[in-house]
Tab-separated table of C-alpha atoms and ligand atoms in Angstrom:
chain	number	residue	atom	x	y	z
A	1	UNK	CA	-0.117	-0.379	0.210
A	2	UNK	CA	1.306	3.668	-0.822
A	3	UNK	CA	0.512	6.582	0.413
A	4	UNK	CA	1.639	9.995	-0.743
A	5	UNK	CA	0.336	13.515	-0.830
A	6	UNK	CA	-1.929	14.674	-3.481
A	7	UNK	CA	0.904	16.888	-5.009
A	8	UNK	CA	3.147	13.917	-4.996
A	9	UNK	CA	0.664	12.038	-6.694
A	10	UNK	CA	-0.194	14.404	-9.345
A	11	UNK	CA	3.551	14.759	-10.434
A	12	UNK	CA	4.258	11.162	-10.129
A	13	UNK	CA	1.596	10.619	-12.736
A	14	UNK	CA	2.969	13.281	-15.181
A	15	UNK	CA	0.959	16.575	-14.064
A	16	UNK	CA	3.910	18.808	-14.126
A	17	UNK	CA	6.421	19.844	-11.774
A	18	UNK	CA	5.255	19.783	-7.620
A	19	UNK	CA	4.618	23.404	-8.073
A	20	UNK	CA	2.855	23.008	-11.269
A	21	UNK	CA	0.648	20.587	-9.091
A	22	UNK	CA	-0.137	22.439	-6.174
A	23	UNK	CA	-1.270	25.457	-8.379
A	24	UNK	CA	-3.871	22.809	-10.135
A	25	UNK	CA	-5.177	21.376	-7.114
A	26	UNK	CA	-5.500	24.814	-5.553
A	27	UNK	CA	-7.203	26.325	-8.355
A	28	UNK	CA	-9.922	23.459	-7.728
A	29	UNK	CA	-9.324	21.314	-10.822
A	30	UNK	CA	-9.061	18.029	-8.928
A	31	UNK	CA	-11.722	15.628	-7.957
A	32	UNK	CA	-11.649	12.576	-6.069
A	33	UNK	CA	-14.660	10.305	-5.752
A	34	UNK	CA	-16.682	13.451	-7.411
A	35	UNK	CA	-15.320	15.898	-4.669
A	36	UNK	CA	-12.942	18.786	-5.410
A	37	UNK	CA	-9.851	18.770	-2.865
A	38	UNK	CA	-7.860	21.795	-2.925
A	39	UNK	CA	-5.424	21.052	0.124
A	40	UNK	CA	-2.317	19.612	-1.414
A	41	UNK	CA	-0.786	18.561	1.668
A	42	UNK	CA	-3.613	15.525	2.626
A	43	UNK	CA	-2.056	11.935	2.299
A	44	UNK	CA	-3.636	9.735	0.249
A	45	UNK	CA	-3.575	5.969	-0.369
A	46	UNK	CA	-2.944	5.690	-4.298
A	47	UNK	CA	-3.491	2.082	-5.179
A	48	UNK	CA	-5.817	2.028	-7.515
A	49	UNK	CA	-6.935	5.951	-6.813
A	50	UNK	CA	-9.277	7.436	-9.766
A	51	UNK	CA	-9.522	10.471	-9.664
A	52	UNK	CA	-10.207	13.648	-12.057
A	53	UNK	CA	-8.136	17.048	-13.359
A	54	UNK	CA	-9.901	19.606	-15.475
A	55	UNK	CA	-13.118	16.771	-15.796
A	56	UNK	CA	-10.955	13.917	-17.096
A	57	UNK	CA	-10.692	10.921	-15.307
A	58	UNK	CA	-7.159	9.328	-14.662
A	59	UNK	CA	-6.268	6.185	-12.388
A	60	UNK	CA	-3.266	6.205	-10.452
A	61	UNK	CA	-0.566	3.876	-11.985
A	62	UNK	CA	2.713	3.395	-10.654
A	63	UNK	CA	3.863	2.469	-14.166
A	64	UNK	CA	2.094	2.433	-17.730
A	65	UNK	CA	2.132	0.163	-20.322
A	66	UNK	CA	0.924	1.269	-23.728
A	67	UNK	CA	0.076	0.138	-26.597
A	68	UNK	CA	-0.043	2.469	-29.950
A	69	UNK	CA	-1.391	1.269	-33.411
A	70	UNK	CA	1.482	3.629	-35.200
A	71	UNK	CA	0.208	5.485	-38.300
A	72	UNK	CA	2.996	5.977	-41.174
A	73	UNK	CA	5.067	9.693	-41.155
A	74	UNK	CA	5.616	9.374	-37.262
A	75	UNK	CA	9.234	9.148	-35.586
A	76	UNK	CA	9.609	6.452	-32.483
A	77	UNK	CA	12.176	9.298	-31.133
A	78	UNK	CA	11.689	11.623	-27.905
A	79	UNK	CA	13.765	14.229	-30.639
A	80	UNK	CA	12.072	13.697	-33.612
A	81	UNK	CA	13.638	15.346	-37.022
A	82	UNK	CA	11.901	14.874	-40.062
A	83	UNK	CA	8.163	13.850	-38.581
A	84	UNK	CA	6.272	14.490	-36.277
A	85	UNK	CA	7.213	12.136	-33.002
A	86	UNK	CA	5.400	9.376	-31.785
A	87	UNK	CA	4.640	11.172	-28.145
A	88	UNK	CA	2.696	13.271	-29.869
A	89	UNK	CA	-0.082	11.190	-30.415
A	90	UNK	CA	-0.580	10.364	-26.514
A	91	UNK	CA	-1.529	12.928	-23.582
A	92	UNK	CA	1.259	15.400	-22.331
A	93	UNK	CA	1.474	13.514	-19.088
A	94	UNK	CA	3.048	10.715	-20.696
A	95	UNK	CA	6.089	12.517	-22.195
A	96	UNK	CA	6.013	14.200	-18.629
A	97	UNK	CA	6.413	10.569	-16.917
A	98	UNK	CA	9.257	9.775	-19.323
A	99	UNK	CA	7.133	7.574	-21.078
A	100	UNK	CA	9.152	5.709	-24.110
A	101	UNK	CA	8.954	3.680	-26.658
A	102	UNK	CA	9.957	-0.157	-26.416
A	103	UNK	CA	12.674	-0.244	-29.135
A	104	UNK	CA	11.832	1.771	-32.738
A	105	UNK	CA	9.544	1.536	-36.178
A	106	UNK	CA	10.819	3.121	-38.981
A	107	UNK	CA	8.860	6.453	-39.439
A	108	UNK	CA	6.847	4.604	-42.502
A	109	UNK	CA	6.347	1.481	-40.690
A	110	UNK	CA	2.729	1.058	-39.293
A	111	UNK	CA	1.320	-1.290	-36.401
A	112	UNK	CA	2.171	-2.486	-32.942
A	113	UNK	CA	4.082	-0.474	-30.990
A	114	UNK	CA	4.883	-0.559	-27.099
A	115	UNK	CA	5.672	2.738	-24.688
A	116	UNK	CA	6.148	2.049	-20.749
A	117	UNK	CA	7.734	4.482	-18.237
A	118	UNK	CA	8.996	1.081	-16.608
A	119	UNK	CA	12.806	0.973	-17.299
A	120	UNK	CA	13.196	-2.571	-16.549
A	121	UNK	CA	9.915	-3.659	-18.734
A	122	UNK	CA	11.603	-1.860	-21.640
A	123	UNK	CA	15.098	-3.455	-20.812
A	124	UNK	CA	13.760	-6.701	-20.608
A	125	UNK	CA	11.623	-6.626	-24.003
A	126	UNK	CA	14.639	-4.755	-25.847
A	127	UNK	CA	17.642	-6.606	-24.924
A	128	UNK	CA	18.998	-8.840	-27.415
A	129	UNK	CA	18.915	-12.305	-25.689
A	130	UNK	CA	15.226	-12.295	-24.964
A	131	UNK	CA	14.504	-12.929	-28.060
A	132	UNK	CA	10.900	-12.111	-28.073
A	133	UNK	CA	9.580	-12.750	-31.619
A	134	UNK	CA	8.187	-9.635	-33.752
A	135	UNK	CA	5.896	-10.551	-36.651
A	136	UNK	CA	5.457	-8.060	-39.737
A	137	UNK	CA	3.294	-8.222	-42.642
A	138	UNK	CA	5.578	-6.640	-45.354
A	139	UNK	CA	4.387	-5.602	-48.440
A	140	UNK	CA	6.604	-5.960	-51.847
A	141	UNK	CA	7.165	-4.636	-55.014
A	142	UNK	CA	7.768	-7.919	-56.967
A	143	UNK	CA	5.588	-10.819	-56.285
A	144	UNK	CA	6.568	-13.104	-53.388
A	145	UNK	CA	8.787	-15.914	-54.955
A	146	UNK	CA	9.248	-19.443	-53.237
A	147	UNK	CA	12.702	-18.779	-53.352
A	148	UNK	CA	12.394	-15.257	-51.403
A	149	UNK	CA	10.504	-17.645	-48.488
A	150	UNK	CA	13.593	-20.152	-48.993
A	151	UNK	CA	16.072	-17.532	-48.711
A	152	UNK	CA	14.476	-15.956	-45.667
A	153	UNK	CA	14.207	-19.110	-43.963
A	154	UNK	CA	17.560	-20.439	-44.688
A	155	UNK	CA	19.314	-16.841	-43.602
A	156	UNK	CA	20.311	-13.732	-45.483
A	157	UNK	CA	23.706	-12.059	-45.040
A	158	UNK	CA	22.915	-8.459	-44.038
A	159	UNK	CA	26.262	-5.996	-44.212
A	160	UNK	CA	27.989	-5.526	-40.981
A	161	UNK	CA	26.471	-8.767	-39.352
A	162	UNK	CA	28.906	-11.636	-38.803
A	163	UNK	CA	26.510	-14.323	-39.665
A	164	UNK	CA	23.478	-14.826	-41.923
A	165	UNK	CA	20.111	-13.879	-40.041
A	166	UNK	CA	17.169	-16.263	-40.661
A	167	UNK	CA	13.794	-15.450	-40.224
A	168	UNK	CA	10.005	-17.414	-40.054
A	169	UNK	CA	8.351	-16.158	-43.257
A	170	UNK	CA	4.815	-17.415	-45.031
A	171	UNK	CA	3.466	-16.160	-48.480
A	172	UNK	CA	0.221	-13.820	-47.506
A	173	UNK	CA	-0.425	-12.730	-50.829
A	174	UNK	CA	0.788	-12.332	-54.562
A	175	UNK	CA	2.848	-9.467	-53.025
A	176	UNK	CA	2.554	-9.714	-49.257
A	177	UNK	CA	4.755	-12.294	-46.812
A	178	UNK	CA	4.705	-12.051	-43.046
A	179	UNK	CA	7.990	-12.322	-41.481
A	180	UNK	CA	8.471	-13.058	-37.447
A	181	UNK	CA	12.445	-11.923	-36.411
A	182	UNK	CA	13.526	-12.827	-33.170
A	183	UNK	CA	15.951	-10.212	-33.254
A	184	UNK	CA	15.627	-6.361	-34.177
A	185	UNK	CA	18.495	-5.253	-35.927
A	186	UNK	CA	18.457	-1.625	-37.719
A	187	UNK	CA	15.783	-1.589	-40.954
A	188	UNK	CA	16.078	-5.834	-40.335
A	189	UNK	CA	12.668	-6.440	-42.281
A	190	UNK	CA	13.907	-4.052	-45.444
A	191	UNK	CA	17.122	-5.423	-45.750
A	192	UNK	CA	16.341	-8.498	-45.320
A	193	UNK	CA	14.043	-8.808	-48.277
A	194	UNK	CA	16.500	-6.808	-50.209
A	195	UNK	CA	18.931	-9.158	-49.496
A	196	UNK	CA	16.622	-11.581	-50.958
A	197	UNK	CA	15.979	-10.046	-54.075
A	198	UNK	CA	12.707	-8.491	-53.269
A	199	UNK	CA	11.744	-4.904	-52.425
A	200	UNK	CA	9.886	-3.428	-48.932
A	201	UNK	CA	6.901	-1.420	-50.006
A	202	UNK	CA	5.178	-1.202	-47.059
A	203	UNK	CA	5.787	-2.324	-43.802
A	204	UNK	CA	3.262	-3.083	-40.749
A	205	UNK	CA	3.846	-4.468	-37.256
A	206	UNK	CA	0.816	-6.801	-36.475
A	207	UNK	CA	2.259	-8.794	-33.234
A	208	UNK	CA	4.880	-8.786	-30.211
A	209	UNK	CA	4.960	-12.162	-28.685
A	210	UNK	CA	1.639	-13.416	-28.384
A	211	UNK	CA	-0.343	-10.053	-28.446
A	212	UNK	CA	-1.843	-9.187	-31.588
A	213	UNK	CA	-2.878	-5.657	-32.819
A	214	UNK	CA	-5.755	-7.044	-34.290
A	215	UNK	CA	-6.821	-8.125	-30.555
A	216	UNK	CA	-6.450	-4.809	-29.367
A	217	UNK	CA	-9.297	-3.266	-31.727
A	218	UNK	CA	-7.386	0.262	-31.922
A	219	UNK	CA	-7.441	2.145	-34.918
A	220	UNK	CA	-4.522	4.100	-36.426
A	221	UNK	CA	-3.064	6.866	-33.954
A	222	UNK	CA	-5.115	5.041	-31.405
A	223	UNK	CA	-3.545	3.812	-28.157
A	224	UNK	CA	-4.721	1.661	-25.269
A	225	UNK	CA	-3.227	0.371	-21.479
A	226	UNK	CA	-2.022	-2.772	-21.230
A	227	UNK	CA	-3.074	-4.524	-17.967
A	228	UNK	CA	-1.440	-7.618	-16.715
A	229	UNK	CA	-3.114	-10.328	-18.299
A	230	UNK	CA	-2.499	-8.396	-22.016
A	231	UNK	CA	1.168	-8.400	-21.112
A	232	UNK	CA	1.631	-11.450	-20.298
A	233	UNK	CA	0.769	-12.417	-23.683
A	234	UNK	CA	4.077	-10.787	-24.517
A	235	UNK	CA	5.420	-14.009	-23.340
A	236	UNK	CA	3.002	-16.231	-24.595
A	237	UNK	CA	4.271	-17.141	-27.961
A	238	UNK	CA	5.990	-20.510	-28.401
B	301	URA	N1	12.470	-3.681	-39.774
B	301	URA	C1	12.397	-2.966	-40.884
B	301	URA	O1	12.988	-2.704	-41.617
B	301	URA	N2	12.022	-1.522	-39.991
B	301	URA	C2	11.350	-1.605	-39.101
B	301	URA	O2	10.668	-0.487	-38.532
B	301	URA	C3	10.768	-2.593	-38.202
B	301	URA	C4	11.511	-3.518	-38.703
């Protein structure tokens, strides 16, 4: 059980500095149980606490785990250079509480992206030894030939890699191939397709581990919280 003063609570949830949070509270912007609370000194039990800020409902969360259906034209970087940053698609609170993408998708890749402010979670999922499989649907410039599938499955050599990289590959349509990777090298799908004799014209991530984008029902640009049950699906993939 964790208790904290109301100003600390708001700060922990990304509503700004202690000073900003105290000002919000004193201005009457914060409600708990439908009642305005103007005293930031009160100590409250925070676990599962529901509250409102400026009429918006929130629930206290020690950490947040989010899934986003990433649109094209969005960079997965905290300091985007050429396109909108992915954090611009989320409420400002998440930036203030240091939410970050879990790994990266290229600016033109769409689909499932996880974000979190839990460093241990991010590390565990992005660590090269963890091998959480990622599933992509790639649209190709040329028809998906049997030899393409065979090359991807048996391994293709990429420049700068010490050994050939393998993928699970299945033809989905004349110009669509599903690719499952256990590593996350730079531009890996696009480079593997090029090295195997085709060219990727569009790329969409459909799943991470056993968590599928389809099961979340998110429209492009939409996000949702992932609860403990959903997080388990990330490791339910074998
Ligand atoms: N592989 C790529 O080439 N791009 C991505 O965004 C993800 C995997």
